Structure formats: C-alpha cells, structure tokens
Tab-separated table of C-alpha atoms and ligand atoms in Angstrom:
chain	number	residue	atom	x	y	z
A	1	UNK	CA	0.000	0.000	0.000
A	2	UNK	CA	1.252	3.483	-0.814
A	3	UNK	CA	0.498	6.351	1.528
A	4	UNK	CA	0.179	9.714	-0.187
A	5	UNK	CA	1.062	12.658	2.006
A	6	UNK	CA	0.030	16.213	1.164
A	7	UNK	CA	2.482	17.849	-1.238
A	8	UNK	CA	2.476	21.038	0.812
A	9	UNK	CA	4.461	19.225	3.506
A	10	UNK	CA	7.512	18.887	1.348
A	11	UNK	CA	7.551	22.541	0.312
A	12	UNK	CA	8.202	23.624	3.884
A	13	UNK	CA	11.420	21.662	4.334
A	14	UNK	CA	14.899	22.867	3.389
A	15	UNK	CA	16.763	21.316	0.461
A	16	UNK	CA	19.570	18.840	1.176
A	17	UNK	CA	22.079	21.199	-0.389
A	18	UNK	CA	21.726	24.910	0.300
A	19	UNK	CA	24.268	27.361	-1.035
A	20	UNK	CA	25.549	29.448	1.842
A	21	UNK	CA	25.113	26.668	4.433
A	22	UNK	CA	28.542	25.276	3.758
A	23	UNK	CA	28.435	21.818	5.319
A	24	UNK	CA	25.344	20.833	3.313
A	25	UNK	CA	27.600	20.740	0.239
A	26	UNK	CA	29.604	17.915	1.843
A	27	UNK	CA	26.778	15.849	3.273
A	28	UNK	CA	23.979	16.184	0.745
A	29	UNK	CA	23.336	13.211	-1.554
A	30	UNK	CA	24.611	13.650	-5.101
A	31	UNK	CA	22.568	10.798	-6.559
A	32	UNK	CA	18.860	9.924	-6.346
A	33	UNK	CA	17.905	8.395	-2.998
A	34	UNK	CA	17.451	4.625	-2.789
A	35	UNK	CA	14.361	3.598	-0.849
A	36	UNK	CA	15.150	0.792	1.604
A	37	UNK	CA	12.169	-1.167	2.935
A	38	UNK	CA	11.837	-0.959	6.695
A	39	UNK	CA	12.255	-4.123	8.696
A	40	UNK	CA	9.674	-5.348	11.181
A	41	UNK	CA	11.939	-4.645	14.141
A	42	UNK	CA	12.588	-1.104	12.919
A	43	UNK	CA	8.867	-0.444	12.731
A	44	UNK	CA	7.890	-2.059	16.005
A	45	UNK	CA	10.981	-1.710	18.194
A	46	UNK	CA	10.615	0.021	21.553
A	47	UNK	CA	11.021	3.745	22.023
A	48	UNK	CA	11.237	5.669	25.259
A	49	UNK	CA	8.003	5.922	27.149
A	50	UNK	CA	6.645	7.221	30.429
A	51	UNK	CA	8.716	4.660	32.366
A	52	UNK	CA	12.047	6.256	31.599
A	53	UNK	CA	11.046	9.903	31.217
A	54	UNK	CA	10.869	11.668	34.563
A	55	UNK	CA	8.837	14.851	35.142
A	56	UNK	CA	12.005	16.729	36.144
A	57	UNK	CA	13.564	15.988	32.734
A	58	UNK	CA	11.383	18.772	31.306
A	59	UNK	CA	12.902	21.423	33.595
A	60	UNK	CA	16.424	22.289	32.462
A	61	UNK	CA	16.847	24.705	35.376
A	62	UNK	CA	16.611	21.958	38.021
A	63	UNK	CA	19.163	19.405	36.882
A	64	UNK	CA	22.014	20.615	39.116
A	65	UNK	CA	22.616	21.876	42.647
A	66	UNK	CA	22.045	25.506	41.689
A	67	UNK	CA	20.060	27.365	39.080
A	68	UNK	CA	21.594	28.272	35.715
A	69	UNK	CA	22.328	31.888	34.842
A	70	UNK	CA	20.224	33.581	32.217
A	71	UNK	CA	16.704	34.587	31.377
A	72	UNK	CA	14.325	31.906	32.643
A	73	UNK	CA	11.795	30.836	30.007
A	74	UNK	CA	8.844	28.523	29.536
A	75	UNK	CA	8.451	26.959	26.090
A	76	UNK	CA	5.162	25.232	25.468
A	77	UNK	CA	2.747	24.232	22.742
A	78	UNK	CA	1.075	21.325	21.012
A	79	UNK	CA	2.211	18.666	18.577
A	80	UNK	CA	-0.439	18.497	15.855
A	81	UNK	CA	-1.157	16.675	12.600
A	82	UNK	CA	-2.174	18.394	9.349
A	83	UNK	CA	-5.779	18.691	10.530
A	84	UNK	CA	-4.744	20.231	13.873
A	85	UNK	CA	-5.483	17.003	15.751
A	86	UNK	CA	-3.236	16.513	18.800
A	87	UNK	CA	-0.483	13.895	18.733
A	88	UNK	CA	-0.164	12.364	22.205
A	89	UNK	CA	2.743	10.218	23.456
A	90	UNK	CA	5.360	11.944	21.330
A	91	UNK	CA	8.790	11.948	22.910
A	92	UNK	CA	10.274	15.424	22.494
A	93	UNK	CA	13.966	15.844	23.225
A	94	UNK	CA	15.539	19.302	23.225
A	95	UNK	CA	19.105	20.539	23.332
A	96	UNK	CA	20.419	24.066	23.424
A	97	UNK	CA	23.315	26.369	24.234
A	98	UNK	CA	23.445	28.078	27.625
A	99	UNK	CA	22.638	31.755	28.149
A	100	UNK	CA	26.157	32.694	27.030
A	101	UNK	CA	25.769	30.801	23.756
A	102	UNK	CA	27.886	27.771	24.584
A	103	UNK	CA	27.021	24.067	24.358
A	104	UNK	CA	28.282	21.615	26.928
A	105	UNK	CA	30.001	19.591	24.215
A	106	UNK	CA	33.684	19.004	23.477
A	107	UNK	CA	33.346	20.319	19.921
A	108	UNK	CA	32.127	23.688	21.170
A	109	UNK	CA	35.284	25.566	22.170
A	110	UNK	CA	34.219	29.139	21.560
A	111	UNK	CA	35.319	31.453	24.387
A	112	UNK	CA	32.019	31.819	26.207
A	113	UNK	CA	31.645	30.414	29.729
A	114	UNK	CA	30.133	27.050	30.527
A	115	UNK	CA	27.510	27.095	33.263
A	116	UNK	CA	28.056	24.433	35.950
A	117	UNK	CA	24.314	24.449	36.578
A	118	UNK	CA	23.230	23.907	33.000
A	119	UNK	CA	23.508	20.822	30.797
A	120	UNK	CA	21.199	22.053	28.044
A	121	UNK	CA	19.236	18.859	27.377
A	122	UNK	CA	15.679	17.930	28.304
A	123	UNK	CA	12.862	15.646	27.298
A	124	UNK	CA	9.238	14.832	27.878
A	125	UNK	CA	6.304	12.962	26.394
A	126	UNK	CA	3.302	14.926	25.074
A	127	UNK	CA	0.111	14.403	27.071
A	128	UNK	CA	-3.219	13.175	25.684
A	129	UNK	CA	-3.873	16.629	24.187
A	130	UNK	CA	-0.504	16.644	22.420
A	131	UNK	CA	0.640	19.331	24.855
A	132	UNK	CA	4.197	19.873	26.034
A	133	UNK	CA	5.911	22.343	28.384
A	134	UNK	CA	9.610	22.883	29.067
A	135	UNK	CA	11.297	25.244	31.526
A	136	UNK	CA	14.765	26.463	30.595
A	137	UNK	CA	16.872	29.582	30.113
A	138	UNK	CA	16.988	31.530	26.873
A	139	UNK	CA	19.968	30.331	24.819
A	140	UNK	CA	22.507	32.879	23.608
A	141	UNK	CA	23.601	33.433	20.017
A	142	UNK	CA	26.874	31.710	19.092
A	143	UNK	CA	29.483	32.009	16.329
A	144	UNK	CA	29.842	29.037	13.954
A	145	UNK	CA	32.479	29.939	11.344
A	146	UNK	CA	30.294	29.096	8.346
A	147	UNK	CA	31.266	32.434	6.820
A	148	UNK	CA	32.964	35.583	8.149
A	149	UNK	CA	31.274	36.818	11.331
A	150	UNK	CA	28.630	34.064	11.235
A	151	UNK	CA	26.388	33.891	14.323
A	152	UNK	CA	23.415	31.617	14.837
A	153	UNK	CA	20.219	33.286	16.021
A	154	UNK	CA	19.170	32.020	19.456
A	155	UNK	CA	17.462	28.655	18.986
A	156	UNK	CA	16.449	25.410	20.646
A	157	UNK	CA	16.862	22.092	18.797
A	158	UNK	CA	13.939	19.682	19.025
A	159	UNK	CA	13.685	16.002	18.126
A	160	UNK	CA	10.304	14.308	17.994
A	161	UNK	CA	9.921	10.537	18.087
A	162	UNK	CA	6.740	8.748	17.103
A	163	UNK	CA	6.014	5.081	17.600
A	164	UNK	CA	9.410	3.876	16.450
A	165	UNK	CA	12.941	5.183	16.054
A	166	UNK	CA	12.296	5.542	12.325
A	167	UNK	CA	9.625	8.126	13.027
A	168	UNK	CA	11.969	10.876	14.063
A	169	UNK	CA	11.697	14.517	13.064
A	170	UNK	CA	14.212	17.224	13.952
A	171	UNK	CA	13.686	20.967	13.862
A	172	UNK	CA	14.790	24.213	15.487
A	173	UNK	CA	12.721	26.776	17.342
A	174	UNK	CA	13.669	30.451	17.184
A	175	UNK	CA	12.678	33.503	19.209
A	176	UNK	CA	10.637	36.370	17.730
A	177	UNK	CA	12.359	39.484	16.425
A	178	UNK	CA	15.906	38.124	16.320
A	179	UNK	CA	18.157	40.542	14.376
A	180	UNK	CA	20.270	37.627	13.115
A	181	UNK	CA	17.506	36.042	11.005
A	182	UNK	CA	18.492	37.729	7.693
A	183	UNK	CA	22.104	36.577	8.046
A	184	UNK	CA	21.607	32.930	9.034
A	185	UNK	CA	21.889	30.401	6.170
A	186	UNK	CA	20.326	27.628	8.277
A	187	UNK	CA	17.215	29.691	8.983
A	188	UNK	CA	17.097	30.833	5.356
A	189	UNK	CA	17.632	27.355	3.927
A	190	UNK	CA	13.874	27.115	4.478
A	191	UNK	CA	13.106	29.095	1.375
A	192	UNK	CA	9.395	29.711	1.831
A	193	UNK	CA	8.852	32.815	3.965
A	194	UNK	CA	5.693	31.568	5.656
A	195	UNK	CA	7.403	28.250	6.437
A	196	UNK	CA	10.329	30.137	8.006
A	197	UNK	CA	7.851	32.019	10.174
A	198	UNK	CA	6.568	28.673	11.467
A	199	UNK	CA	9.964	28.014	13.070
A	200	UNK	CA	9.665	31.193	15.149
A	201	UNK	CA	7.908	30.914	18.502
A	202	UNK	CA	5.496	33.604	19.618
A	203	UNK	CA	5.839	35.567	22.819
A	204	UNK	CA	3.089	34.434	25.179
A	205	UNK	CA	2.437	37.123	27.782
A	206	UNK	CA	-0.666	35.361	29.036
A	207	UNK	CA	1.340	32.350	30.196
A	208	UNK	CA	4.346	34.334	31.361
A	209	UNK	CA	4.672	33.856	35.113
A	210	UNK	CA	5.030	37.195	36.938
A	211	UNK	CA	8.325	37.651	38.774
A	212	UNK	CA	9.585	34.312	37.446
A	213	UNK	CA	9.726	33.472	33.719
A	214	UNK	CA	8.838	34.713	30.241
A	215	UNK	CA	6.830	32.333	28.094
A	216	UNK	CA	7.005	31.392	24.415
A	217	UNK	CA	4.509	29.298	22.480
A	218	UNK	CA	5.624	26.922	19.752
A	219	UNK	CA	3.165	24.562	18.087
A	220	UNK	CA	4.711	21.807	15.978
A	221	UNK	CA	2.732	20.625	12.949
A	222	UNK	CA	4.001	17.345	11.555
A	223	UNK	CA	2.808	17.703	7.961
A	224	UNK	CA	0.421	19.444	5.596
A	225	UNK	CA	0.309	23.029	4.410
A	226	UNK	CA	1.125	24.317	7.908
A	227	UNK	CA	3.965	21.841	8.486
A	228	UNK	CA	6.823	22.956	10.699
A	229	UNK	CA	10.010	22.779	8.595
A	230	UNK	CA	12.045	19.684	9.488
A	231	UNK	CA	15.727	19.099	8.842
A	232	UNK	CA	16.593	16.633	6.059
B	1	FE2	FE1	22.491	24.905	17.722
C-alpha cells in the first residue's frame, strides 16, 4: 500500500544542499535516494516511554545543585497533525546552548563560559492533548564559522519521536524578532517565507509567570500546508 502525504508538507522543508550553508555541500546526496524497505523490528521496536522519562527531565533549570544563569523561560505548545489534531505520546527531546551561547560539548570551544548548573538537554512525552511544556533559560547566540562573522540566532533544537525510532523529526525553534535572522543560512535554507515564520515561537504574555519566567509558544505541525520545517 502506498500512503500519499500532502504535497504542501515537502515545500516547507529545506533542500539537502543549500548554497551558503557550507556543510550541506559535503553531506547532501549527489545521486537519487534509494528507498530501503523498513524491517519489522525497525517499525515495532521500543522507544522511550513514560517509564524512563521523569517529570524533572522537562525542567532544564533543576538538573544541578544551583540554578543556571540567564533569562528563565517557559516553552510550550502542542504537537499536531495536518488537521490540527493533537499527537499524544510523542517523545520530544531538546538541546540548546546556555545563556552565554555555549554548548556543553567538546566540539564547542568558543570562548564563552560554561555554566556548571546547565547541561542544556531535556525531554518529555506529550500528554493526551498533544501538549508539552519545558522550563529552561533563553539560549545565547553563538558564532559558527560558516562564513565571516557568522552567528546563529538564538534557537532550541527539538527532536520528535513517534512510535518507532524511524519516526523521528528534527527541527529548530527560534525567538521572535531576532536581528540575526536575515544573516543565518540555516534559517534561510527554508526558502518559503511563511514556512520560516513557522519556526519562530510567539511571545506568550498570558502564560508568562510574573516575577519568574517569560513564556514562548511553539506549536509543531508534523505535515500538511502548515507543516513545521524539518531538517533533512
Ligand atoms: Fe544549535
């Protein structure tokens, strides 16, 4: 049986090879893709579930003895299908730089401080309404040497897993009004302007907690004309 997905989905996603985003030239396929049939174990193998995901995994400010430096934020929203139906039980994993724009990773050696109270990774499973909510600190911009004076706009990476490891989607969430948007080849590798806008969260004053944290809303649409752009 062949499943036909809406064509609009594919328009939202960036091309494998995007001029200006240098590393795509090295990793993008140069020949037509070969479709490999999925094996039974790939389709039915276990993924993480409620057993291994703890409630505190969704709060990146409470993973160490002290609190991380930076602007405390709440990021929340729904995971939805093309008809705006909620997708429950989706494992969402996030990773991000700290408030100074540095990842806790050996490859990241740019001279911004690490924060002993911030790892920068979190996860949760969407509830029966497809809803998710993370607490973190706003990540800083960071340089990435793609071109002279290249800086990434502040962003959070998100991975979404469905019922198997093969059903994995990866995207990035940005913050509204970032002055670096016009200069970022990764952001602009999504060529459709309205699709780019769907990677930008909206400021959510209503759910901002007074005296404690700003809030941003980011709904993730898995396919269809309102699909959130996903990385190839
Ligand atoms: Fe990043």
